Short mmCIF file of C-alpha atoms and ligand atoms in Angstrom, two decimals:
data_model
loop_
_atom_site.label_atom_id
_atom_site.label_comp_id
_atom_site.label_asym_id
_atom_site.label_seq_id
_atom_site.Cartn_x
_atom_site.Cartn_y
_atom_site.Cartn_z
CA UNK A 25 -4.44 132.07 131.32
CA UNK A 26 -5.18 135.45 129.76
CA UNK A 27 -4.80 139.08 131.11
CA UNK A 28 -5.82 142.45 129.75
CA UNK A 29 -3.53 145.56 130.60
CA UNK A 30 -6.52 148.28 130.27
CA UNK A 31 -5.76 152.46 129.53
CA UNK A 32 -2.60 152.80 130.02
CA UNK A 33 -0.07 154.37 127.71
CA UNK A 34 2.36 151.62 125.78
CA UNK A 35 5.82 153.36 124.91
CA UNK A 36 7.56 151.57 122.64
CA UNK A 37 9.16 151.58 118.62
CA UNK A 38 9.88 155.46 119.56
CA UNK A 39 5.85 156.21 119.91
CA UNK A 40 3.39 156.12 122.64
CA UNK A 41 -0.30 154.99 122.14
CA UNK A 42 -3.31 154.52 124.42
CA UNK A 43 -4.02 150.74 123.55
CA UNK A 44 -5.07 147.80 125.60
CA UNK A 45 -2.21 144.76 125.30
CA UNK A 46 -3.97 140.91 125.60
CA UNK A 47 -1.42 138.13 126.85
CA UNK A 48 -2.63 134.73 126.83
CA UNK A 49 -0.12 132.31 128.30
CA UNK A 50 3.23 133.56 128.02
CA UNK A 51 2.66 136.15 124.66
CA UNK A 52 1.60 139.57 123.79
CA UNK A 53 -1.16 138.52 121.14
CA UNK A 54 -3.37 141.95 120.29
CA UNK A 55 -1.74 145.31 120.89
CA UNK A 56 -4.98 147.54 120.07
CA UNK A 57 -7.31 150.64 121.85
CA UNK A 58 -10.67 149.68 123.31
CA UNK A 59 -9.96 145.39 123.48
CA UNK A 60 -12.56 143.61 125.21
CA UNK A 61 -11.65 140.12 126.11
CA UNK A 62 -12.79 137.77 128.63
CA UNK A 63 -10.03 137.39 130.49
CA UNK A 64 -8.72 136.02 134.01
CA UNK A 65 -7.02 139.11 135.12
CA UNK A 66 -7.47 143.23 134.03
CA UNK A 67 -4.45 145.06 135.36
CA UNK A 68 -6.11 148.78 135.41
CA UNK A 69 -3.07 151.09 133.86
CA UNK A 70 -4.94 154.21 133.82
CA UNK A 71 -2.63 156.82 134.16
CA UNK A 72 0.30 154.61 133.90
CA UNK A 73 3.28 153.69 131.21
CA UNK A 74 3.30 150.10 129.61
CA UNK A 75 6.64 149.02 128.69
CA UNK A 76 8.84 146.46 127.72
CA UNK A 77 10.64 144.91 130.38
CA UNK A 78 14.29 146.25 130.44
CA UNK A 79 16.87 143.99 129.36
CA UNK A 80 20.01 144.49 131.40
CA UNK A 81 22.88 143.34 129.51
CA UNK A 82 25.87 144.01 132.32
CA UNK A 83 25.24 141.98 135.22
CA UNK A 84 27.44 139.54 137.35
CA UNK A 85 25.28 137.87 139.84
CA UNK A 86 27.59 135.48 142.10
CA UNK A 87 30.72 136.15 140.97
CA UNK A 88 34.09 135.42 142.55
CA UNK A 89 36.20 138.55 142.95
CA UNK A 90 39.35 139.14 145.17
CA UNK A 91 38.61 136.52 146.90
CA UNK A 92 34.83 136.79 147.40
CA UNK A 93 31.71 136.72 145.38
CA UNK A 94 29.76 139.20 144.58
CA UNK A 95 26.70 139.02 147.09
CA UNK A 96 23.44 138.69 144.62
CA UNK A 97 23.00 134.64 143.63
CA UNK A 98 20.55 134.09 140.28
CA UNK A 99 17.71 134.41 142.61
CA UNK A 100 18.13 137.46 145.00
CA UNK A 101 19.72 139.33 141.87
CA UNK A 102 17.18 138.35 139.61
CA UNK A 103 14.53 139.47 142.23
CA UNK A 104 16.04 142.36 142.33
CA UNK A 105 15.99 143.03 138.53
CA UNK A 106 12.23 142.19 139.14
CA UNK A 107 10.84 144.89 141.62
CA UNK A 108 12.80 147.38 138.82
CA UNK A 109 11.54 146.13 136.11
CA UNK A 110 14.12 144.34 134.83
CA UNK A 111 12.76 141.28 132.67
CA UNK A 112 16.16 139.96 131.21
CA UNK A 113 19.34 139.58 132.34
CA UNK A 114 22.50 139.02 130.66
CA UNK A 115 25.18 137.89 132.64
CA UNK A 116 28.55 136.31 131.86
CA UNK A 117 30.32 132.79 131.67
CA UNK A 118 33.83 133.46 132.17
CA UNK A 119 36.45 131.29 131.07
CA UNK A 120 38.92 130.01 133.39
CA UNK A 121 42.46 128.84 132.51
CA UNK A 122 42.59 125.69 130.92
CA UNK A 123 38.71 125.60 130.19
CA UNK A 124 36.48 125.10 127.11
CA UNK A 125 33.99 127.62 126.93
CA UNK A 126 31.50 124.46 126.23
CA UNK A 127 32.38 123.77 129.85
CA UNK A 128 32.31 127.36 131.33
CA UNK A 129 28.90 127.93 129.43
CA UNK A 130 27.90 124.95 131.13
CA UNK A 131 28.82 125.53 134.63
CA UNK A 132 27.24 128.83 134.93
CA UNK A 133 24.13 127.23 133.22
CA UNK A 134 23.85 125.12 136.25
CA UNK A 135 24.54 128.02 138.76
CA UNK A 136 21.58 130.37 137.29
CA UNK A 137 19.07 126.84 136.39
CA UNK A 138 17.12 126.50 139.68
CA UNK A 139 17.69 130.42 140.92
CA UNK A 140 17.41 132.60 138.57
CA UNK A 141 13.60 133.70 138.20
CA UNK A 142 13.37 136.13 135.09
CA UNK A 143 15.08 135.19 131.66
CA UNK A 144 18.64 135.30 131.37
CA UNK A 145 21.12 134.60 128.80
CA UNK A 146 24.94 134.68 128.76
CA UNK A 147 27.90 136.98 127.29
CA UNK A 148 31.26 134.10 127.20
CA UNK A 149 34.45 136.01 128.50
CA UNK A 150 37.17 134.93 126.74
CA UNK A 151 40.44 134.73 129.20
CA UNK A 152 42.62 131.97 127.54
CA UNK A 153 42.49 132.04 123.80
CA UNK A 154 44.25 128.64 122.67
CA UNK A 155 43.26 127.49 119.47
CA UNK A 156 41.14 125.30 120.85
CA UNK A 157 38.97 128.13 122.28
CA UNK A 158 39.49 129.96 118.75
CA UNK A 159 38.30 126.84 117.51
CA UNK A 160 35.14 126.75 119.39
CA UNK A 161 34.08 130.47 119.01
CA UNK A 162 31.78 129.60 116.08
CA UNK A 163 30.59 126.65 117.77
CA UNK A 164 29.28 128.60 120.21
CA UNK A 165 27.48 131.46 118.71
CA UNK A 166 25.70 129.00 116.99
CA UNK A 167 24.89 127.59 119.75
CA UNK A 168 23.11 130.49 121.24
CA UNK A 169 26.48 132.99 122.84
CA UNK A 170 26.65 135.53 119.84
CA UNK A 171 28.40 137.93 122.32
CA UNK A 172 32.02 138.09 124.04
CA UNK A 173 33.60 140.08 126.36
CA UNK A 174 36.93 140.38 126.20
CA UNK A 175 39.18 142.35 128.86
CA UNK A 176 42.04 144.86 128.40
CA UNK A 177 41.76 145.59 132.32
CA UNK A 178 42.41 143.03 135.14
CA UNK A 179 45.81 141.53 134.35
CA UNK A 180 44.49 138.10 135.21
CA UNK A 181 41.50 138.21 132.57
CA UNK A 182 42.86 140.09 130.01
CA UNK A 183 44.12 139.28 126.35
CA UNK A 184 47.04 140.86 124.92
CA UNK A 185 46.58 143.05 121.47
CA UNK A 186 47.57 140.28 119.56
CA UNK A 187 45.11 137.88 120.97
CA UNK A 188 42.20 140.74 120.98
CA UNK A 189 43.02 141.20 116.82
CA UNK A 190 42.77 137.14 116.42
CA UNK A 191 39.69 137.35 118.77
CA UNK A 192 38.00 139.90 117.15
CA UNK A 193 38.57 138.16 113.55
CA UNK A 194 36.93 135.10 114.53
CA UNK A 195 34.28 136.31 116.25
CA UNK A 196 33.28 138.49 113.68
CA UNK A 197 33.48 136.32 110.59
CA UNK A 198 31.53 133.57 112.51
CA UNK A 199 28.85 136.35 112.74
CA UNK A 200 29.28 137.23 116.57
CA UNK A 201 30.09 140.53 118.47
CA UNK A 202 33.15 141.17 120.65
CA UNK A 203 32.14 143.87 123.61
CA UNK A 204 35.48 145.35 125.84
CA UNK A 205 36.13 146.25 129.22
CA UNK A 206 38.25 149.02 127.86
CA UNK A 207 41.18 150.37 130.25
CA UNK A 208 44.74 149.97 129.83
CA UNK A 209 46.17 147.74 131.73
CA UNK A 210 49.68 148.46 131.76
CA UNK A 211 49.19 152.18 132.74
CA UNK A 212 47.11 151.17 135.64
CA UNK A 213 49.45 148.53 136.80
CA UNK A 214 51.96 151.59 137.17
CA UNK A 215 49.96 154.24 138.89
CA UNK A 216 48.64 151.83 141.29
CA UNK A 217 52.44 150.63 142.28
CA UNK A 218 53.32 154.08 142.44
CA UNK A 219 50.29 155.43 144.68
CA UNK A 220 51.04 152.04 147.02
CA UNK A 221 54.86 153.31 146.83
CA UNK A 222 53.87 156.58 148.45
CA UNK A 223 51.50 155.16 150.96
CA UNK A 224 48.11 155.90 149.16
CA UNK A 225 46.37 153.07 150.07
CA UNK A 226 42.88 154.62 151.02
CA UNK A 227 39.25 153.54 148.51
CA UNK A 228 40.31 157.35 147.02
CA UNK A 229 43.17 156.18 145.01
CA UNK A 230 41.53 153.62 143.31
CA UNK A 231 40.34 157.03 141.05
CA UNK A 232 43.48 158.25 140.91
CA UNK A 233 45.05 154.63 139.72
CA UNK A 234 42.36 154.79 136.23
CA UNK A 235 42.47 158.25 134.63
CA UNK A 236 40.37 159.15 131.93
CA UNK A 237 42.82 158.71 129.07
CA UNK A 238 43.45 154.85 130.94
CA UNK A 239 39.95 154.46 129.32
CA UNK A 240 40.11 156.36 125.84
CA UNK A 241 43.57 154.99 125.01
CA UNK A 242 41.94 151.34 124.94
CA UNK A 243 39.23 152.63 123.82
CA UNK A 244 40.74 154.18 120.48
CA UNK A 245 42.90 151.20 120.47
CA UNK A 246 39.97 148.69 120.41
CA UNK A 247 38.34 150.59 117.66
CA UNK A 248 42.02 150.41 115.53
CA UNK A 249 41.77 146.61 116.08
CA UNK A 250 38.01 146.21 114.95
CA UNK A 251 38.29 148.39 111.99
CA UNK A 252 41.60 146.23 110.64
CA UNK A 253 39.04 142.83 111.22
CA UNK A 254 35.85 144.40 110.13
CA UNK A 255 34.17 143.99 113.55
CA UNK A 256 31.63 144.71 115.20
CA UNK A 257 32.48 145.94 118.18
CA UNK A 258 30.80 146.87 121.66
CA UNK A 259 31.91 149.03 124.88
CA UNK A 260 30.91 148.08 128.27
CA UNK A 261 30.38 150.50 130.77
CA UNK A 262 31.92 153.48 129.12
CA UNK A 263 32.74 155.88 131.53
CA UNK A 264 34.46 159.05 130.17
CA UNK A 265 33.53 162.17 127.99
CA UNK A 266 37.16 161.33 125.83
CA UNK A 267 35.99 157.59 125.40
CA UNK A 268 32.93 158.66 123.64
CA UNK A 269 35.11 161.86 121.60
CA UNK A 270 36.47 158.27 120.43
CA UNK A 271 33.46 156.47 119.62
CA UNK A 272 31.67 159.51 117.95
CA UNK A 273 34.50 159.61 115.83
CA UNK A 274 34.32 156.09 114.70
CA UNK A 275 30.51 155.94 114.21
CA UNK A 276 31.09 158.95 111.58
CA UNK A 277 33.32 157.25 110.17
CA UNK A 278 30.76 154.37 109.52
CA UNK A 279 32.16 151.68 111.75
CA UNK A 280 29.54 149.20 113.82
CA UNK A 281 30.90 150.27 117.26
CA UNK A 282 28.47 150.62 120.00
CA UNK A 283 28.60 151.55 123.70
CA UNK A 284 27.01 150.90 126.92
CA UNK A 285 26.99 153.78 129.97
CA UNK A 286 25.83 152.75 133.18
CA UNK A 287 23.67 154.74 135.89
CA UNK A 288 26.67 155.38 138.01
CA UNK A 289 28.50 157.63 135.28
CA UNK A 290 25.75 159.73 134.47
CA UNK A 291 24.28 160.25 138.24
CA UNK A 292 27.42 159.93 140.20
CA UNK A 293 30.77 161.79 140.26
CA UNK A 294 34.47 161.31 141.74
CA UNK A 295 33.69 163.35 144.83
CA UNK A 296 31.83 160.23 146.65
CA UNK A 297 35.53 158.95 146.79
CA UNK A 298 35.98 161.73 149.47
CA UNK A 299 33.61 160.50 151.83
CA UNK A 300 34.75 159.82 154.95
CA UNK A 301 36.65 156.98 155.93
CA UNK A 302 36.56 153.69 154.41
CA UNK A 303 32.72 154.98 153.37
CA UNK A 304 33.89 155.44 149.93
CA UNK A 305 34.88 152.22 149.36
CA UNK A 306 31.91 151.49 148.46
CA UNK A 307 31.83 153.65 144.80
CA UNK A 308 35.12 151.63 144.26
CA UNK A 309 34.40 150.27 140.57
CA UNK A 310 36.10 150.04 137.30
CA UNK A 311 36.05 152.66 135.59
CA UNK A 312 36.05 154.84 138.46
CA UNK A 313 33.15 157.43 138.68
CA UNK A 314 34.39 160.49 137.14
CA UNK A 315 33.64 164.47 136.80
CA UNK A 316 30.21 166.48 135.83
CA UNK A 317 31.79 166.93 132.25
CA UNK A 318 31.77 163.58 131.70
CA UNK A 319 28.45 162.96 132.78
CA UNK A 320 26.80 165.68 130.89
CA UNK A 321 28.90 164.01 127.44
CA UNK A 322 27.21 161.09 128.84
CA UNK A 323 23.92 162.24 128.95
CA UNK A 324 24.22 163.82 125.71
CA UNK A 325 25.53 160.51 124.11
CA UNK A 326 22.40 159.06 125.19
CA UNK A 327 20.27 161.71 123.71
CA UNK A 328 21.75 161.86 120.42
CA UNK A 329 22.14 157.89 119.55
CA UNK A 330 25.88 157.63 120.06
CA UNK A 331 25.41 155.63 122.96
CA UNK A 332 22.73 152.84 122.33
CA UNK A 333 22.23 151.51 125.83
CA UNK A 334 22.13 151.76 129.57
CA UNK A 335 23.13 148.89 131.23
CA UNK A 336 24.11 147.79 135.53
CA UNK A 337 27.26 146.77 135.48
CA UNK A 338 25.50 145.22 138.85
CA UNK A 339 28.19 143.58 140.81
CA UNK A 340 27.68 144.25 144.50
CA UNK A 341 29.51 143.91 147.69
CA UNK A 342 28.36 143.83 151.31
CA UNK A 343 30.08 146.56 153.46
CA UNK A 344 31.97 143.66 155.23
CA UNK A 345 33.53 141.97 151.39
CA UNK A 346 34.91 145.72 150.86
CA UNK A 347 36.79 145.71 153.75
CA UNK A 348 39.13 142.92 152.54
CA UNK A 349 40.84 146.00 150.56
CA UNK A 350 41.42 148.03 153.79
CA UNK A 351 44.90 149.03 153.99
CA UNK A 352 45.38 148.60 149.96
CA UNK A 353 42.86 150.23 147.73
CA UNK A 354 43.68 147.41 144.93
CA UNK A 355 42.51 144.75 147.01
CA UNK A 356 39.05 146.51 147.36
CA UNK A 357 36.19 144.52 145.19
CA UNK A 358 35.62 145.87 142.05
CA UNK A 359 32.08 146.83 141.61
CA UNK A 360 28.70 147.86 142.97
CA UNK A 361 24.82 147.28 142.85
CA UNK A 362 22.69 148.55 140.56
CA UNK A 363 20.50 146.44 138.33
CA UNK A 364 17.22 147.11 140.98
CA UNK A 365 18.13 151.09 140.08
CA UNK A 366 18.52 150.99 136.45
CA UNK A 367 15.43 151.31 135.24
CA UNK A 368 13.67 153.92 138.05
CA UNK A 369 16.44 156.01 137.98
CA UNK A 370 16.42 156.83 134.22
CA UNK A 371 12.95 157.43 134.38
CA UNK A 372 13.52 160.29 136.94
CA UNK A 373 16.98 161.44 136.96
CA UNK A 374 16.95 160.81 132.91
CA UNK A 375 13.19 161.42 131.31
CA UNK A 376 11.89 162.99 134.84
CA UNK A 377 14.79 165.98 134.49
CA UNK A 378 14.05 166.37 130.61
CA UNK A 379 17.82 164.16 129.66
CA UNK A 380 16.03 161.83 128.03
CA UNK A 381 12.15 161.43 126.15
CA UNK A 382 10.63 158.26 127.26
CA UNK A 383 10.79 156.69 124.05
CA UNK A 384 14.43 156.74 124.31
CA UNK A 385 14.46 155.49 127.59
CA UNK A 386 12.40 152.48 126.44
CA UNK A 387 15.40 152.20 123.27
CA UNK A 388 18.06 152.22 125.62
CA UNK A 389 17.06 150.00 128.26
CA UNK A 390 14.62 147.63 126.57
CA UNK A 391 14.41 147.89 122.50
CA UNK A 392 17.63 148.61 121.67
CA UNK A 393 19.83 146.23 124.01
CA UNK A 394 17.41 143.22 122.33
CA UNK A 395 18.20 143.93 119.06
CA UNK A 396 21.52 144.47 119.50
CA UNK A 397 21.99 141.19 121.10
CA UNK A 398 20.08 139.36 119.33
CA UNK A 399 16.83 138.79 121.39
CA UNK A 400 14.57 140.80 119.26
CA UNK A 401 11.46 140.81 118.78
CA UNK A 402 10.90 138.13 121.05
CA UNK A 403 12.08 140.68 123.79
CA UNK A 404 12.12 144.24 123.92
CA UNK A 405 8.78 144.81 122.28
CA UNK A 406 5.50 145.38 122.63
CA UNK A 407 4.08 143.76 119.57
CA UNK A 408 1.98 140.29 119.18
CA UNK A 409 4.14 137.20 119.34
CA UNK A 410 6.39 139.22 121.12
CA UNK A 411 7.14 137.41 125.09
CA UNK A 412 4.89 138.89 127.36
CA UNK A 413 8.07 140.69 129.85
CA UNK A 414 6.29 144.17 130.48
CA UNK A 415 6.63 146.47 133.44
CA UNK A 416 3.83 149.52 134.37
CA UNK A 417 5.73 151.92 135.69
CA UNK A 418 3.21 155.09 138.20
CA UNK A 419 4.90 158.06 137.22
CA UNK A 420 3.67 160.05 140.24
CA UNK A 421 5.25 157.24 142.37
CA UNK A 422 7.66 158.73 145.10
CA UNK A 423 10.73 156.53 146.44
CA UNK A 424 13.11 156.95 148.54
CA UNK A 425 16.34 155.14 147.69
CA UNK A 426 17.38 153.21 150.95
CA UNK A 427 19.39 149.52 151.18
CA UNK A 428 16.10 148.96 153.59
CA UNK A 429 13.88 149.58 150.83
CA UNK A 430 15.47 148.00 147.92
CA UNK A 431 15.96 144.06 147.51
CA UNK A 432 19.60 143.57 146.15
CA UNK A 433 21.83 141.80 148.89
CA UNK A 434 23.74 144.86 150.04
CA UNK A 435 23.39 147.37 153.36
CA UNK A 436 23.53 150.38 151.04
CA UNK A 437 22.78 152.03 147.96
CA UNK A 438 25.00 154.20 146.02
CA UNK A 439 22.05 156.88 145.61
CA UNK A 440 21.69 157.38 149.47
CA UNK A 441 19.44 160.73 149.46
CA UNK A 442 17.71 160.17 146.05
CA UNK A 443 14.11 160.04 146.12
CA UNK A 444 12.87 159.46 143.23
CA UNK A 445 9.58 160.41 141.32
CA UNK A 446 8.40 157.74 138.50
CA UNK A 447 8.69 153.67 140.10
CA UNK A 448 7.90 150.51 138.60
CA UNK A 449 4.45 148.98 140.21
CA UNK A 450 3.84 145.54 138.14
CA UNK A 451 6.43 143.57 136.26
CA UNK A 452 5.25 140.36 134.14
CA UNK A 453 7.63 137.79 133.05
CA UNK A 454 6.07 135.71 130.18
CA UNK A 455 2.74 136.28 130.88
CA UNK A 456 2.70 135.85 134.82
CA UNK A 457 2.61 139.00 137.27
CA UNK A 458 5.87 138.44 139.53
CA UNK A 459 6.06 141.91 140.98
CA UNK A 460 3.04 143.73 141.98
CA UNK A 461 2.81 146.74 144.75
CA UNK A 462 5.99 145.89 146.46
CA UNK A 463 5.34 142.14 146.40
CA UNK A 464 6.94 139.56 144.86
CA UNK A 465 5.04 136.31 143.17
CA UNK A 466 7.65 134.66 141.04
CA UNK A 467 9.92 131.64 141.68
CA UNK A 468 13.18 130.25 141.55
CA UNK A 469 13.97 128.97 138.76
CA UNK A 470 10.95 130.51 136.85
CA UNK A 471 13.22 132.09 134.14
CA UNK A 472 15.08 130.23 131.18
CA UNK A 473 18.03 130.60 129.65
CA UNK A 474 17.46 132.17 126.03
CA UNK A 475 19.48 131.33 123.50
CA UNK A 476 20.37 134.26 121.03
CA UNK A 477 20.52 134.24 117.31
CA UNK A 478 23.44 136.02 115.50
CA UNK A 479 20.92 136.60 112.86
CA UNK A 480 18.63 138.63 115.10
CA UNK A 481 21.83 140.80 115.66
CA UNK A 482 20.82 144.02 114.49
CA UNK A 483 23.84 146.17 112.31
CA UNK A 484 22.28 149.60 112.40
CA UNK A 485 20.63 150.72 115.37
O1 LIG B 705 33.98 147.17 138.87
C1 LIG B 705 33.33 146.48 138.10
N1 LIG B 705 32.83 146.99 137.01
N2 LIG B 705 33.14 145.17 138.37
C2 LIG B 705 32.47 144.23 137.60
C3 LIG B 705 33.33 143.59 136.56
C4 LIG B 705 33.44 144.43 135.31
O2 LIG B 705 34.53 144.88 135.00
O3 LIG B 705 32.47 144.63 134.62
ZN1 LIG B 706 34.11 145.28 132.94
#
């Protein structure tokens, strides 16, 4: 099988060039201007962007929360990633009590095998660290899981500082990097008893229950801990202008920290929590959405390199799962859907409004998320030998945001009343078209499960 994308402009490695890309079988294997190849299929991108697939590292397809599960399986959230250009997913095998993360790794290998339909790999959460766990932490970044997440939110997941300084030790001297949910716990534990005390149980409070500094305080507190180990160390879904004050401040300093924001901080602020009713339960996530100033220290943390990638944090809930937290904002499901969005809606809200060139668009949703967790150059590139994941993206495409519209497994969208100008139109996983024009050609269990390389861990972005 071999297919020519023809005239279209490839973004990638922080240029853009009119050249032709050849794939035969599942590889990129001439990158050039002008290639003529007999070939089963020309995809005409005249007038279009070639890209690397985006790589969404933050996504938790089917997984139990409050008492539900998060409503995208492997398959429908993997389709999802598909129509928006989403090549790669990586999720998250979290450890239960009691478990070996040989066996948690395992068990959500067999929940994404036969779904999941793009590539995926898998971040281990670390929940119970017993020294047999701290023994296996090398084990398993050889094996392929060179990243962690560890919590300092969600009593039931988190570590305590003691176990996130022995954590962060071994992880890092087996080669591996630790990424955090970064809010305190203990503050947040208070203000929500307190809110509850006064009878402020509506989806609003849940705001009100993680201030800023919630965030910043762990974050400036992780960073103390991964400087005393010499870690590497990552932020998930950083929400807050005084989180990344932190961060900045590190970097200059030298230290390997890195940081994730998601769509949601930089488009969407604190005020959807006053929509009416139980409406707003839906933007109930942690971290909360916050104000404008954050989002423009957002935007600006994208621009400048201080953030290195934008990732889902796709976790979504059907109208009806939300409601099991009516009457008690804590009860509400943490999270919301999103990894269908990422991609379209930094190409118009971010490079379409002049936040963000392309070619960092294509660094912080593709490039630079593979070779920070190790899946570069295999993904994230457009180069020969490289996988051939790419996405064309029509940037006169018009869409409408609507739940009707998209694919995810919700009945709404956060971005009700965004229509957006710039859309994905074809998405190839190794080598085979499985979006094209709205339609969708791939198959369950089409993707694999990639193994990562700590060695393909890049230190310097
Ligand atoms: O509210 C969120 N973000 N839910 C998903 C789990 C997490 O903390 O990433
Ligand atoms: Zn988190």
């Amino acid at each position: 099988m071999s297919l020519l994308i023809k005239g279209g402009t490839v973004v990638f490695g922080g240029v853009r060039s009119q050249v032709d890309v050849l794939v035969e079988g599942d590889k990129i294997v001439k990158v050039e201007p002008a290639i003529g190849a007999d070939v089963s299929t020309v995809i005409n991108a005249e007038g279009k962007y070639v890209l690397p697939g985006a790589i969404d590292v933050h996504t938790h397809m089917q997984l139990p929360v409050s008492g539900t599960v998060s409503a995208d399986d492997f398959f429908t959230g993997a389709r999802a990633a598909a129509f928006g250009g989403v090549t790669t997913i990586l999720d998250f095998a979290t450890q239960s009590r009691g478990e070996s993360l040989k066996e948690t790794a395992a068990k959500r290998r067999l929940e994404a095998e036969d779904k999941v339909c793009i590539d995926y790999s898998l971040h281990l959460g670390i929940t119970d660290l017993t020294d047999e766990t701290m023994a296996e932490i090398p084990v398993m970044i050889d094996q392929g899981y060179p990243s962690f997440k560890l919590f300092m939110a969600y009593p039931e997941l988190a570590l305590d500082d003691g176990e996130l300084y022995a954590a962060l030790k071994t992880v890092s001297g087996a080669g591996g990097m630790v990424g955090v949910h970064a809010e305190n716990m203990h503050l947040i534990r208070r203000f929500v008893r307190t809110l509850l005390s006064e009878g402020k149980t509506a989806p609003m409070y849940h705001e009100a229950s993680r201030p800023p500094f919630a965030e910043s305080e762990a974050v400036s507190r992780a960073i103390m801990l991964a400087g005393e180990t010499n870690s590497r160390l990552y932020f998930f879904h950083l929400s807050t202008a005084r989180g990344l004050a932190e961060i900045r401040e590190a970097q200059q300093k030298g230290l390997p920290v890195y940081a994730e924001t998601c769509p949601q901080y930089l488009l969407l602020t604190r005020d959807k929590y006053k929509e009416a009713g139980f409406r707003s339960a839906r933007y109930v996530m942690s971290p909360p959405l916050r104000g404008i100033e954050d989002q423009s220290a957002l935007w600006s943390g994208l621009a400048d390199g201080s953030l290195q990638v934008v990732g889902s944090d796709h976790c979504p809930f059907r109208t009806v799962q939300k409601e099991l937290g009516r009457g008690s904002f804590d009860r509400i499901p943490n999270g919301g859907p999103g990894v269908e969005t990422l991609l379209p809606l930094l190409l118009s809200e971010g490079v379409g409004k002049g936040r963000l060139t392309m070619e960092r668009l294509v660094e912080v949703v593709s490039t630079g998320p593979a070779r920070l967790f190790g899946l570069y150059p295999r993904k994230g590139a457009v180069m020969a030998g490289s996988d051939a994941d790419l996405v064309v993206i029509d940037p006169d495409k018009e869409v409408a945001l609507s739940a009707e519209t998209l694919h995810m497994n919700v009945d709404y969208t956060l971005y009700e009343g965004f229509t957006l100008k710039g859309y994905p139109v074809v998405t190839m996983s190794k080598g085979k078209v499985i979006c094209s024009n709205g339609q969708f050609f791939g198959v369950p269990g089409g993707g694999k499960f990639i193994p990562r390389s700590k060695a393909a861990i890049k230190k310097d972005l």
